[in-house]
PDB file of C-alpha atoms and ligand atoms in Angstrom:
ATOM      1  CA  MET H   1      92.064  76.822  98.572  1.00  0.00           C
ATOM      2  CA  ILE H   2      93.199  78.519 102.664  1.00  0.00           C
ATOM      3  CA  VAL H   3      96.156  80.818 102.953  1.00  0.00           C
ATOM      4  CA  SER H   4      97.561  82.156 105.152  1.00  0.00           C
ATOM      5  CA  PRO H   5      97.635  85.939 105.058  1.00  0.00           C
ATOM      6  CA  LYS H   6     101.063  86.602 105.344  1.00  0.00           C
ATOM      7  CA  ILE H   7     101.946  84.940 102.356  1.00  0.00           C
ATOM      8  CA  PHE H   8      99.110  88.056 100.420  1.00  0.00           C
ATOM      9  CA  TYR H   9     100.339  91.043 102.972  1.00  0.00           C
ATOM     10  CA  THR H  10     104.466  89.635 101.212  1.00  0.00           C
ATOM     11  CA  HIS H  11     103.081  89.935  97.591  1.00  0.00           C
ATOM     12  CA  CYS H  12     100.423  92.831  97.977  1.00  0.00           C
ATOM     13  CA  TYR H  13     102.735  95.661 100.670  1.00  0.00           C
ATOM     14  CA  GLY H  14     102.516  99.018  98.489  1.00  0.00           C
ATOM     15  CA  LYS H  15     101.299  97.965  95.966  1.00  0.00           C
ATOM     16  CA  TYR H  16      98.383  96.456  96.488  1.00  0.00           C
ATOM     17  CA  ALA H  17      95.427  95.804  99.578  1.00  0.00           C
ATOM     18  CA  ILE H  18      93.770  92.292 100.296  1.00  0.00           C
ATOM     19  CA  PRO H  19      90.045  93.221 101.190  1.00  0.00           C
ATOM     20  CA  ALA H  20      88.793  91.794 104.595  1.00  0.00           C
ATOM     21  CA  ILE H  21      84.416  90.576 103.982  1.00  0.00           C
ATOM     22  CA  ASN H  22      82.289  90.335 106.895  1.00  0.00           C
ATOM     23  CA  ILE H  23      80.626  87.537 106.473  1.00  0.00           C
ATOM     24  CA  PHE H  24      76.787  86.679 108.506  1.00  0.00           C
ATOM     25  CA  THR H  25      74.623  84.453 106.073  1.00  0.00           C
ATOM     26  CA  LEU H  26      74.995  82.213 103.232  1.00  0.00           C
ATOM     27  CA  GLU H  27      73.916  84.561 100.010  1.00  0.00           C
ATOM     28  CA  GLN H  28      77.765  86.219 100.871  1.00  0.00           C
ATOM     29  CA  VAL H  29      79.723  83.206 101.288  1.00  0.00           C
ATOM     30  CA  ILE H  30      79.266  82.860  98.011  1.00  0.00           C
ATOM     31  CA  GLY H  31      78.696  86.187  95.739  1.00  0.00           C
ATOM     32  CA  LEU H  32      82.773  86.310  97.487  1.00  0.00           C
ATOM     33  CA  PHE H  33      83.178  83.076  96.093  1.00  0.00           C
ATOM     34  CA  ARG H  34      82.549  83.344  93.069  1.00  0.00           C
ATOM     35  CA  ALA H  35      84.290  86.438  92.676  1.00  0.00           C
ATOM     36  CA  GLY H  36      86.799  85.283  94.215  1.00  0.00           C
ATOM     37  CA  GLN H  37      87.676  82.476  91.628  1.00  0.00           C
ATOM     38  CA  LYS H  38      86.325  84.238  88.646  1.00  0.00           C
ATOM     39  CA  ALA H  39      89.043  87.398  89.610  1.00  0.00           C
ATOM     40  CA  ASN H  40      91.878  85.056  90.459  1.00  0.00           C
ATOM     41  CA  ALA H  41      91.981  87.622  93.482  1.00  0.00           C
ATOM     42  CA  PRO H  42      92.809  86.905  97.149  1.00  0.00           C
ATOM     43  CA  PHE H  43      90.809  86.963  99.984  1.00  0.00           C
ATOM     44  CA  ILE H  44      89.516  87.107 103.525  1.00  0.00           C
ATOM     45  CA  VAL H  45      87.057  86.047 104.872  1.00  0.00           C
ATOM     46  CA  GLN H  46      85.873  87.206 108.252  1.00  0.00           C
ATOM     47  CA  MET H  47      83.831  86.436 111.175  1.00  0.00           C
ATOM     48  CA  THR H  48      82.731  88.616 114.164  1.00  0.00           C
ATOM     49  CA  PRO H  49      82.033  87.063 118.059  1.00  0.00           C
ATOM     50  CA  VAL H  50      78.284  88.460 116.892  1.00  0.00           C
ATOM     51  CA  ALA H  51      78.277  86.994 113.498  1.00  0.00           C
ATOM     52  CA  ARG H  52      79.186  83.567 115.152  1.00  0.00           C
ATOM     53  CA  ASN H  53      76.860  84.332 117.514  1.00  0.00           C
ATOM     54  CA  TYR H  54      73.376  85.002 114.978  1.00  0.00           C
ATOM     55  CA  THR H  55      74.973  81.441 114.323  1.00  0.00           C
ATOM     56  CA  HIS H  56      77.392  79.026 115.333  1.00  0.00           C
ATOM     57  CA  GLN H  57      80.669  79.556 114.506  1.00  0.00           C
ATOM     58  CA  ASP H  58      80.286  76.031 113.168  1.00  0.00           C
ATOM     59  CA  MET H  59      77.501  77.008 111.036  1.00  0.00           C
ATOM     60  CA  LEU H  60      80.255  80.023 109.761  1.00  0.00           C
ATOM     61  CA  LEU H  61      82.587  78.127 109.764  1.00  0.00           C
ATOM     62  CA  GLY H  62      80.958  75.088 107.695  1.00  0.00           C
ATOM     63  CA  MET H  63      79.447  77.114 105.156  1.00  0.00           C
ATOM     64  CA  ILE H  64      83.347  78.358 104.530  1.00  0.00           C
ATOM     65  CA  LYS H  65      84.018  75.075 104.080  1.00  0.00           C
ATOM     66  CA  ALA H  66      81.584  74.003 101.843  1.00  0.00           C
ATOM     67  CA  ALA H  67      81.811  77.525  98.936  1.00  0.00           C
ATOM     68  CA  SER H  68      85.889  76.206  98.794  1.00  0.00           C
ATOM     69  CA  LYS H  69      85.219  72.635  97.726  1.00  0.00           C
ATOM     70  CA  ILE H  70      82.746  74.179  95.759  1.00  0.00           C
ATOM     71  CA  TYR H  71      84.496  77.070  94.202  1.00  0.00           C
ATOM     72  CA  PRO H  72      88.084  75.438  94.805  1.00  0.00           C
ATOM     73  CA  LYS H  73      90.162  77.989  92.841  1.00  0.00           C
ATOM     74  CA  ALA H  74      88.866  80.276  95.907  1.00  0.00           C
ATOM     75  CA  THR H  75      92.501  81.782  98.136  1.00  0.00           C
ATOM     76  CA  PHE H  76      91.532  82.927 100.409  1.00  0.00           C
ATOM     77  CA  ALA H  77      92.111  83.113 104.513  1.00  0.00           C
ATOM     78  CA  ILE H  78      90.114  82.999 107.613  1.00  0.00           C
ATOM     79  CA  HIS H  79      90.153  85.805 110.713  1.00  0.00           C
ATOM     80  CA  LEU H  80      88.143  86.198 113.787  1.00  0.00           C
ATOM     81  CA  ASP H  81      87.305  90.149 113.570  1.00  0.00           C
ATOM     82  CA  HIS H  82      87.441  92.263 117.350  1.00  0.00           C
ATOM     83  CA  GLY H  83      87.585  89.206 119.644  1.00  0.00           C
ATOM     84  CA  ASN H  84      88.228  89.288 123.251  1.00  0.00           C
ATOM     85  CA  GLU H  85      90.549  87.351 125.042  1.00  0.00           C
ATOM     86  CA  ALA H  86      87.504  84.584 125.332  1.00  0.00           C
ATOM     87  CA  HIS H  87      86.777  85.159 120.755  1.00  0.00           C
ATOM     88  CA  ALA H  88      90.920  84.360 120.472  1.00  0.00           C
ATOM     89  CA  PHE H  89      91.700  81.271 122.198  1.00  0.00           C
ATOM     90  CA  ASP H  90      88.478  79.434 120.919  1.00  0.00           C
ATOM     91  CA  ALA H  91      89.266  80.219 117.571  1.00  0.00           C
ATOM     92  CA  ILE H  92      92.816  79.313 117.968  1.00  0.00           C
ATOM     93  CA  ALA H  93      92.429  75.932 119.834  1.00  0.00           C
ATOM     94  CA  SER H  94      89.450  75.239 117.126  1.00  0.00           C
ATOM     95  CA  ASN H  95      92.371  75.225 114.103  1.00  0.00           C
ATOM     96  CA  SER H  96      89.716  76.944 110.859  1.00  0.00           C
ATOM     97  CA  PHE H  97      91.582  80.166 111.113  1.00  0.00           C
ATOM     98  CA  ASN H  98      94.519  81.603 109.178  1.00  0.00           C
ATOM     99  CA  SER H  99      94.606  84.850 111.682  1.00  0.00           C
ATOM    100  CA  VAL H 100      92.862  86.576 114.883  1.00  0.00           C
ATOM    101  CA  MET H 101      91.937  90.142 116.324  1.00  0.00           C
ATOM    102  CA  ILE H 102      92.609  90.600 119.307  1.00  0.00           C
ATOM    103  CA  ASP H 103      91.025  94.258 120.376  1.00  0.00           C
ATOM    104  CA  ALA H 104      92.187  95.913 123.599  1.00  0.00           C
ATOM    105  CA  SER H 105      92.408  98.900 121.301  1.00  0.00           C
ATOM    106  CA  HIS H 106      90.618 101.287 124.258  1.00  0.00           C
ATOM    107  CA  ASP H 107      93.308  99.918 126.993  1.00  0.00           C
ATOM    108  CA  PRO H 108      95.258 102.759 128.286  1.00  0.00           C
ATOM    109  CA  PHE H 109      98.907 101.578 125.808  1.00  0.00           C
ATOM    110  CA  GLU H 110     100.297  99.272 128.470  1.00  0.00           C
ATOM    111  CA  LYS H 111      97.892  96.476 129.308  1.00  0.00           C
ATOM    112  CA  ASN H 112      96.726  96.759 125.184  1.00  0.00           C
ATOM    113  CA  VAL H 113     100.783  96.092 124.471  1.00  0.00           C
ATOM    114  CA  GLU H 114      99.704  93.221 127.852  1.00  0.00           C
ATOM    115  CA  ARG H 115      96.728  91.838 126.303  1.00  0.00           C
ATOM    116  CA  THR H 116      97.951  91.961 123.093  1.00  0.00           C
ATOM    117  CA  ARG H 117     101.290  90.083 123.941  1.00  0.00           C
ATOM    118  CA  ALA H 118      99.169  86.850 125.432  1.00  0.00           C
ATOM    119  CA  VAL H 119      97.168  86.653 122.076  1.00  0.00           C
ATOM    120  CA  VAL H 120     100.065  87.204 120.575  1.00  0.00           C
ATOM    121  CA  ILE H 121     102.126  83.926 122.580  1.00  0.00           C
ATOM    122  CA  LYS H 122      98.927  81.555 121.952  1.00  0.00           C
ATOM    123  CA  ALA H 123      98.969  82.252 118.268  1.00  0.00           C
ATOM    124  CA  HIS H 124     101.943  81.494 117.162  1.00  0.00           C
ATOM    125  CA  LYS H 125     102.241  78.462 118.962  1.00  0.00           C
ATOM    126  CA  ASN H 126      99.572  77.088 116.491  1.00  0.00           C
ATOM    127  CA  ASN H 127     100.718  79.171 113.564  1.00  0.00           C
ATOM    128  CA  VAL H 128      97.861  81.824 113.728  1.00  0.00           C
ATOM    129  CA  LEU H 129      98.306  85.675 112.836  1.00  0.00           C
ATOM    130  CA  VAL H 130      97.894  88.182 115.054  1.00  0.00           C
ATOM    131  CA  GLU H 131      96.396  91.344 114.161  1.00  0.00           C
ATOM    132  CA  ALA H 132      96.062  94.676 116.312  1.00  0.00           C
ATOM    133  CA  GLU H 133      94.236  97.234 116.540  1.00  0.00           C
ATOM    134  CA  LEU H 134      96.343 100.396 118.360  1.00  0.00           C
ATOM    135  CA  GLY H 135      93.790 103.937 118.207  1.00  0.00           C
ATOM    136  CA  VAL H 136      90.044 103.543 118.964  1.00  0.00           C
ATOM    137  CA  LEU H 137      87.491 104.129 115.704  1.00  0.00           C
ATOM    138  CA  SER H 138      84.351 105.785 115.998  1.00  0.00           C
ATOM    139  CA  GLY H 139      81.192 104.691 114.713  1.00  0.00           C
ATOM    140  CA  VAL H 140      79.142 101.503 115.682  1.00  0.00           C
ATOM    141  CA  GLU H 141      80.525  97.816 114.661  1.00  0.00           C
ATOM    142  CA  ASP H 142      78.515  94.924 116.922  1.00  0.00           C
ATOM    143  CA  ASP H 143      77.310  95.780 119.672  1.00  0.00           C
ATOM    144  CA  LEU H 144      80.303  98.928 120.362  1.00  0.00           C
ATOM    145  CA  SER H 145      79.298 102.456 119.831  1.00  0.00           C
ATOM    146  CA  ILE H 146      82.065 105.075 120.320  1.00  0.00           C
ATOM    147  CA  ASP H 147      81.437 108.571 119.276  1.00  0.00           C
ATOM    148  CA  GLU H 148      83.381 111.401 118.221  1.00  0.00           C
ATOM    149  CA  LYS H 149      84.846 112.455 120.721  1.00  0.00           C
ATOM    150  CA  SER H 150      85.898 109.374 122.387  1.00  0.00           C
ATOM    151  CA  ALA H 151      87.267 107.672 119.385  1.00  0.00           C
ATOM    152  CA  ARG H 152      91.308 109.176 118.932  1.00  0.00           C
ATOM    153  CA  TYR H 153      93.871 108.574 116.246  1.00  0.00           C
ATOM    154  CA  THR H 154      96.798 105.501 115.999  1.00  0.00           C
ATOM    155  CA  GLN H 155     100.019 107.740 117.654  1.00  0.00           C
ATOM    156  CA  PRO H 156     102.223 107.013 115.777  1.00  0.00           C
ATOM    157  CA  SER H 157     104.842 107.549 118.233  1.00  0.00           C
ATOM    158  CA  GLU H 158     103.490 104.292 119.660  1.00  0.00           C
ATOM    159  CA  VAL H 159     103.214 101.645 116.867  1.00  0.00           C
ATOM    160  CA  GLU H 160     107.333 100.772 116.578  1.00  0.00           C
ATOM    161  CA  GLN H 161     107.218  99.838 120.554  1.00  0.00           C
ATOM    162  CA  PHE H 162     103.484  98.240 119.916  1.00  0.00           C
ATOM    163  CA  VAL H 163     104.408  96.425 117.433  1.00  0.00           C
ATOM    164  CA  LYS H 164     108.603  95.248 118.652  1.00  0.00           C
ATOM    165  CA  LYS H 165     106.507  94.980 122.369  1.00  0.00           C
ATOM    166  CA  THR H 166     103.736  92.449 121.301  1.00  0.00           C
ATOM    167  CA  GLN H 167     105.319  91.044 117.823  1.00  0.00           C
ATOM    168  CA  CYS H 168     102.103  91.360 116.464  1.00  0.00           C
ATOM    169  CA  ASP H 169     101.540  90.527 112.315  1.00  0.00           C
ATOM    170  CA  SER H 170      99.358  93.537 111.472  1.00  0.00           C
ATOM    171  CA  LEU H 171      98.482  96.299 112.937  1.00  0.00           C
ATOM    172  CA  ALA H 172      94.733  98.187 112.110  1.00  0.00           C
ATOM    173  CA  VAL H 173      95.125 101.832 113.167  1.00  0.00           C
ATOM    174  CA  ALA H 174      93.010 104.868 113.195  1.00  0.00           C
ATOM    175  CA  VAL H 175      93.481 106.820 110.887  1.00  0.00           C
ATOM    176  CA  GLY H 176      89.314 109.051 109.986  1.00  0.00           C
ATOM    177  CA  THR H 177      87.653 105.704 109.064  1.00  0.00           C
ATOM    178  CA  SER H 178      84.886 104.465 111.345  1.00  0.00           C
ATOM    179  CA  HIS H 179      82.543 101.913 111.517  1.00  0.00           C
ATOM    180  CA  GLY H 180      79.211 101.846 110.511  1.00  0.00           C
ATOM    181  CA  ALA H 181      77.942 103.193 107.393  1.00  0.00           C
ATOM    182  CA  TYR H 182      78.420 107.859 109.306  1.00  0.00           C
ATOM    183  CA  LYS H 183      82.002 107.373 108.832  1.00  0.00           C
ATOM    184  CA  PHE H 184      83.306 111.128 108.475  1.00  0.00           C
ATOM    185  CA  SER H 185      80.514 112.617 109.996  1.00  0.00           C
ATOM    186  CA  GLY H 186      83.606 115.452 110.868  1.00  0.00           C
ATOM    187  CA  GLY H 187      83.811 115.792 106.889  1.00  0.00           C
ATOM    188  CA  GLN H 188      87.795 115.082 107.855  1.00  0.00           C
ATOM    189  CA  GLY H 189      88.640 112.224 105.572  1.00  0.00           C
ATOM    190  CA  ILE H 190      91.822 109.676 106.127  1.00  0.00           C
ATOM    191  CA  GLN H 191      94.769 111.735 107.277  1.00  0.00           C
ATOM    192  CA  PHE H 192      97.198 110.713 105.293  1.00  0.00           C
ATOM    193  CA  GLN H 193      99.341 112.629 106.992  1.00  0.00           C
ATOM    194  CA  ILE H 194      99.041 110.121 110.452  1.00  0.00           C
ATOM    195  CA  LEU H 195      99.180 107.109 107.933  1.00  0.00           C
ATOM    196  CA  GLN H 196     102.737 108.603 106.693  1.00  0.00           C
ATOM    197  CA  ASP H 197     103.692 108.972 109.800  1.00  0.00           C
ATOM    198  CA  ILE H 198     102.623 105.387 111.136  1.00  0.00           C
ATOM    199  CA  GLN H 199     104.337 103.789 107.423  1.00  0.00           C
ATOM    200  CA  HIS H 200     107.986 105.361 108.206  1.00  0.00           C
ATOM    201  CA  ARG H 201     108.199 103.776 111.787  1.00  0.00           C
ATOM    202  CA  ILE H 202     106.985 100.652 110.850  1.00  0.00           C
ATOM    203  CA  PRO H 203     108.379 100.142 107.048  1.00  0.00           C
ATOM    204  CA  TYR H 204     106.705  97.007 105.172  1.00  0.00           C
ATOM    205  CA  PHE H 205     104.912  95.952 108.001  1.00  0.00           C
ATOM    206  CA  PRO H 206     101.348  95.741 107.502  1.00  0.00           C
ATOM    207  CA  ILE H 207      99.163  97.941 108.749  1.00  0.00           C
ATOM    208  CA  VAL H 208      94.534  97.201 108.594  1.00  0.00           C
ATOM    209  CA  LEU H 209      92.592  99.389 107.769  1.00  0.00           C
ATOM    210  CA  HIS H 210      88.964  99.279 109.833  1.00  0.00           C
ATOM    211  CA  GLY H 211      86.023 101.024 108.112  1.00  0.00           C
ATOM    212  CA  GLY H 212      87.029 100.506 104.355  1.00  0.00           C
ATOM    213  CA  SER H 213      83.293 100.502 103.175  1.00  0.00           C
ATOM    214  CA  ALA H 214      82.433 102.359 100.622  1.00  0.00           C
ATOM    215  CA  VAL H 215      78.830 104.035 101.904  1.00  0.00           C
ATOM    216  CA  ASN H 216      78.053 104.394  97.562  1.00  0.00           C
ATOM    217  CA  GLU H 217      74.917 107.314  97.794  1.00  0.00           C
ATOM    218  CA  ALA H 218      73.159 105.259  94.788  1.00  0.00           C
ATOM    219  CA  GLU H 219      72.288 102.560  97.525  1.00  0.00           C
ATOM    220  CA  ILE H 220      71.307 105.057 100.189  1.00  0.00           C
ATOM    221  CA  LYS H 221      69.050 106.787  97.442  1.00  0.00           C
ATOM    222  CA  ARG H 222      67.557 103.165  96.366  1.00  0.00           C
ATOM    223  CA  ILE H 223      67.273 102.081  99.625  1.00  0.00           C
ATOM    224  CA  ASN H 224      65.006 105.466 101.350  1.00  0.00           C
ATOM    225  CA  LYS H 225      63.453 106.229  97.889  1.00  0.00           C
ATOM    226  CA  ASN H 226      62.116 101.661  98.811  1.00  0.00           C
ATOM    227  CA  GLY H 227      60.808 102.870 102.081  1.00  0.00           C
ATOM    228  CA  GLY H 228      64.076 102.868 103.872  1.00  0.00           C
ATOM    229  CA  ARG H 229      64.629 106.039 106.104  1.00  0.00           C
ATOM    230  CA  LEU H 230      68.724 106.267 106.178  1.00  0.00           C
ATOM    231  CA  ASN H 231      69.852 109.567 107.611  1.00  0.00           C
ATOM    232  CA  SER H 232      71.310 110.682 103.527  1.00  0.00           C
ATOM    233  CA  SER H 233      74.641 112.370 104.700  1.00  0.00           C
ATOM    234  CA  ALA H 234      76.006 108.741 105.836  1.00  0.00           C
ATOM    235  CA  LEU H 235      79.597 108.712 103.467  1.00  0.00           C
ATOM    236  CA  GLY H 236      82.088 106.492 102.918  1.00  0.00           C
ATOM    237  CA  VAL H 237      85.856 105.999 102.610  1.00  0.00           C
ATOM    238  CA  SER H 238      86.813 106.973  98.665  1.00  0.00           C
ATOM    239  CA  SER H 239      87.077 105.303  95.495  1.00  0.00           C
ATOM    240  CA  ASP H 240      90.549 107.751  95.579  1.00  0.00           C
ATOM    241  CA  GLU H 241      91.620 107.799  99.310  1.00  0.00           C
ATOM    242  CA  ILE H 242      91.524 103.779  99.327  1.00  0.00           C
ATOM    243  CA  THR H 243      94.431 103.465  96.639  1.00  0.00           C
ATOM    244  CA  GLU H 244      96.219 106.355  98.150  1.00  0.00           C
ATOM    245  CA  ALA H 245      96.349 104.666 102.070  1.00  0.00           C
ATOM    246  CA  ILE H 246      97.498 101.504  99.714  1.00  0.00           C
ATOM    247  CA  LYS H 247     100.273 103.363  99.112  1.00  0.00           C
ATOM    248  CA  TYR H 248     101.493 104.255 103.122  1.00  0.00           C
ATOM    249  CA  GLY H 249     101.783  99.547 103.372  1.00  0.00           C
ATOM    250  CA  VAL H 250      97.855  99.127 103.862  1.00  0.00           C
ATOM    251  CA  CYS H 251      96.702  95.566 102.978  1.00  0.00           C
ATOM    252  CA  LYS H 252      94.069  94.232 104.209  1.00  0.00           C
ATOM    253  CA  ILE H 253      90.452  96.624 104.011  1.00  0.00           C
ATOM    254  CA  ASN H 254      87.903  95.522 106.589  1.00  0.00           C
ATOM    255  CA  ILE H 255      83.788  95.931 104.907  1.00  0.00           C
ATOM    256  CA  ALA H 256      81.009  95.444 106.723  1.00  0.00           C
ATOM    257  CA  THR H 257      79.070  98.050 106.201  1.00  0.00           C
ATOM    258  CA  ASP H 258      78.342  98.221 102.513  1.00  0.00           C
ATOM    259  CA  LEU H 259      77.175  94.265 101.875  1.00  0.00           C
ATOM    260  CA  ARG H 260      75.446  95.453 104.497  1.00  0.00           C
ATOM    261  CA  LEU H 261      73.416  98.254 102.531  1.00  0.00           C
ATOM    262  CA  ILE H 262      73.261  95.821  99.652  1.00  0.00           C
ATOM    263  CA  TRP H 263      70.903  93.645 101.166  1.00  0.00           C
ATOM    264  CA  ALA H 264      68.846  96.430 102.393  1.00  0.00           C
ATOM    265  CA  ARG H 265      68.778  98.220  98.918  1.00  0.00           C
ATOM    266  CA  VAL H 266      68.053  93.962  97.043  1.00  0.00           C
ATOM    267  CA  HIS H 267      65.074  93.009  99.173  1.00  0.00           C
ATOM    268  CA  ARG H 268      63.530  97.190 100.178  1.00  0.00           C
ATOM    269  CA  GLU H 269      63.680  96.608  96.475  1.00  0.00           C
ATOM    270  CA  PHE H 270      61.933  93.549  95.575  1.00  0.00           C
ATOM    271  CA  PHE H 271      59.496  93.769  98.157  1.00  0.00           C
ATOM    272  CA  ASN H 272      58.193  96.635  97.186  1.00  0.00           C
ATOM    273  CA  ASP H 273      57.930  95.665  93.298  1.00  0.00           C
ATOM    274  CA  ASN H 274      56.618  92.128  94.192  1.00  0.00           C
ATOM    275  CA  PRO H 275      54.128  92.564  96.668  1.00  0.00           C
ATOM    276  CA  GLU H 276      52.964  89.483  96.629  1.00  0.00           C
ATOM    277  CA  LEU H 277      56.025  87.599  96.784  1.00  0.00           C
ATOM    278  CA  PHE H 278      57.503  85.862  99.860  1.00  0.00           C
ATOM    279  CA  ASP H 279      60.172  83.214  98.166  1.00  0.00           C
ATOM    280  CA  PRO H 280      63.454  84.248 100.057  1.00  0.00           C
ATOM    281  CA  ILE H 281      65.496  82.472  97.077  1.00  0.00           C
ATOM    282  CA  ILE H 282      64.453  84.970  94.253  1.00  0.00           C
ATOM    283  CA  PRO H 283      66.046  87.969  96.436  1.00  0.00           C
ATOM    284  CA  GLY H 284      68.384  85.567  98.039  1.00  0.00           C
ATOM    285  CA  LYS H 285      69.389  85.116  94.065  1.00  0.00           C
ATOM    286  CA  SER H 286      69.763  88.455  93.475  1.00  0.00           C
ATOM    287  CA  TYR H 287      71.898  89.550  96.789  1.00  0.00           C
ATOM    288  CA  MET H 288      74.494  86.773  95.598  1.00  0.00           C
ATOM    289  CA  GLU H 289      74.679  88.260  92.411  1.00  0.00           C
ATOM    290  CA  ALA H 290      75.077  91.945  93.695  1.00  0.00           C
ATOM    291  CA  CYS H 291      77.814  90.439  96.660  1.00  0.00           C
ATOM    292  CA  GLU H 292      79.812  89.142  93.680  1.00  0.00           C
ATOM    293  CA  THR H 293      79.681  92.389  91.231  1.00  0.00           C
ATOM    294  CA  PHE H 294      80.851  94.021  94.089  1.00  0.00           C
ATOM    295  CA  MET H 295      83.375  92.308  95.206  1.00  0.00           C
ATOM    296  CA  LEU H 296      84.018  91.711  91.197  1.00  0.00           C
ATOM    297  CA  GLU H 297      84.488  95.765  91.288  1.00  0.00           C
ATOM    298  CA  LYS H 298      86.214  95.749  94.582  1.00  0.00           C
ATOM    299  CA  PHE H 299      89.102  93.971  93.700  1.00  0.00           C
ATOM    300  CA  GLU H 300      89.661  95.607  90.903  1.00  0.00           C
ATOM    301  CA  LEU H 301      89.887  99.115  92.469  1.00  0.00           C
ATOM    302  CA  LEU H 302      92.355  97.417  95.497  1.00  0.00           C
ATOM    303  CA  GLY H 303      94.060  95.802  92.323  1.00  0.00           C
ATOM    304  CA  ALA H 304      94.014  92.155  93.881  1.00  0.00           C
ATOM    305  CA  THR H 305      92.174  91.360  90.633  1.00  0.00           C
ATOM    306  CA  GLY H 306      94.894  88.816  88.701  1.00  0.00           C
ATOM    307  CA  LYS H 307      96.474  88.572  91.768  1.00  0.00           C
ATOM    308  CA  VAL H 308      96.676  84.588  93.015  1.00  0.00           C
ATOM    309  CA  SER H 309      98.349  82.965  90.327  1.00  0.00           C
ATOM    310  CA  GLN H 310     101.668  85.552  91.513  1.00  0.00           C
ATOM    311  CA  LEU H 311     101.447  84.285  95.478  1.00  0.00           C
ATOM    312  CA  LYS H 312     103.938  81.889  96.178  1.00  0.00           C
ATOM    313  CA  ILE H 313     101.452  78.969  97.345  1.00  0.00           C
TER     314      ILE H 313
HETATM  315 ZN1   ZN J 401      87.143  97.041 112.920  1.00  0.00          ZN
END
């Protein structure tokens, strides 16, 4: 069932969080929906502009709609991740999204407000929520790469005005996480002082954490053991940090890197162990199962397991 994330946020605030999963392939979609239905857990399925361009937006939406039919108890929202105006307006016009992100975080404050507000006006007319961003995350997402020097934390003093002026529905913040597999190369982790300050200024307003992958060390080791050359200093967000962040109003946690790492691990191991094979459906099946297992664990960690039956839908 497709549900507005507003219903999720109202219910989960301060208690648990909704995983927002970036999808690129059908194996990920199947694994995610199977896990969502099995765990009775709400989730957000989201796509970046690059994911849309990889095949086509209609292909991704088609897979999501098919999965919804196959797993009718799966309860989810569809979100556009990191859009600009063209992507956001296109998503709104498609009538298939519950929520869009306008990422104008690289612009100065006033410009960010102006660009976000324009998307909010159009989105709200069509019953679509808007996620905006304040502060700049470092790391690599899609074709955008931000070095650590250009990254900056969200200024808590700006959040109140930003939310008031734009009327956005949720706010992505930069509090120490980054995109990609190398989240804490500076070593500092999530800045809870900043997060707490933000929460105090906008109580009960849903906060979004980008770059929420765990970047499991065991996955990196298995990838490298099978011919990969990933930097072993790759580091993600720890489970403790995630559960702590939920208490500060983080309602949505974006996860993309982890499913990419699992993809690399499953396929590298499979072809290393079975060099004579070439059939995509054998490792594909393993990848679906690995995505499902990963999601079941993630729902558990975020406290989302079993929550669908408590939602007011
Ligand atoms: Zn992001």
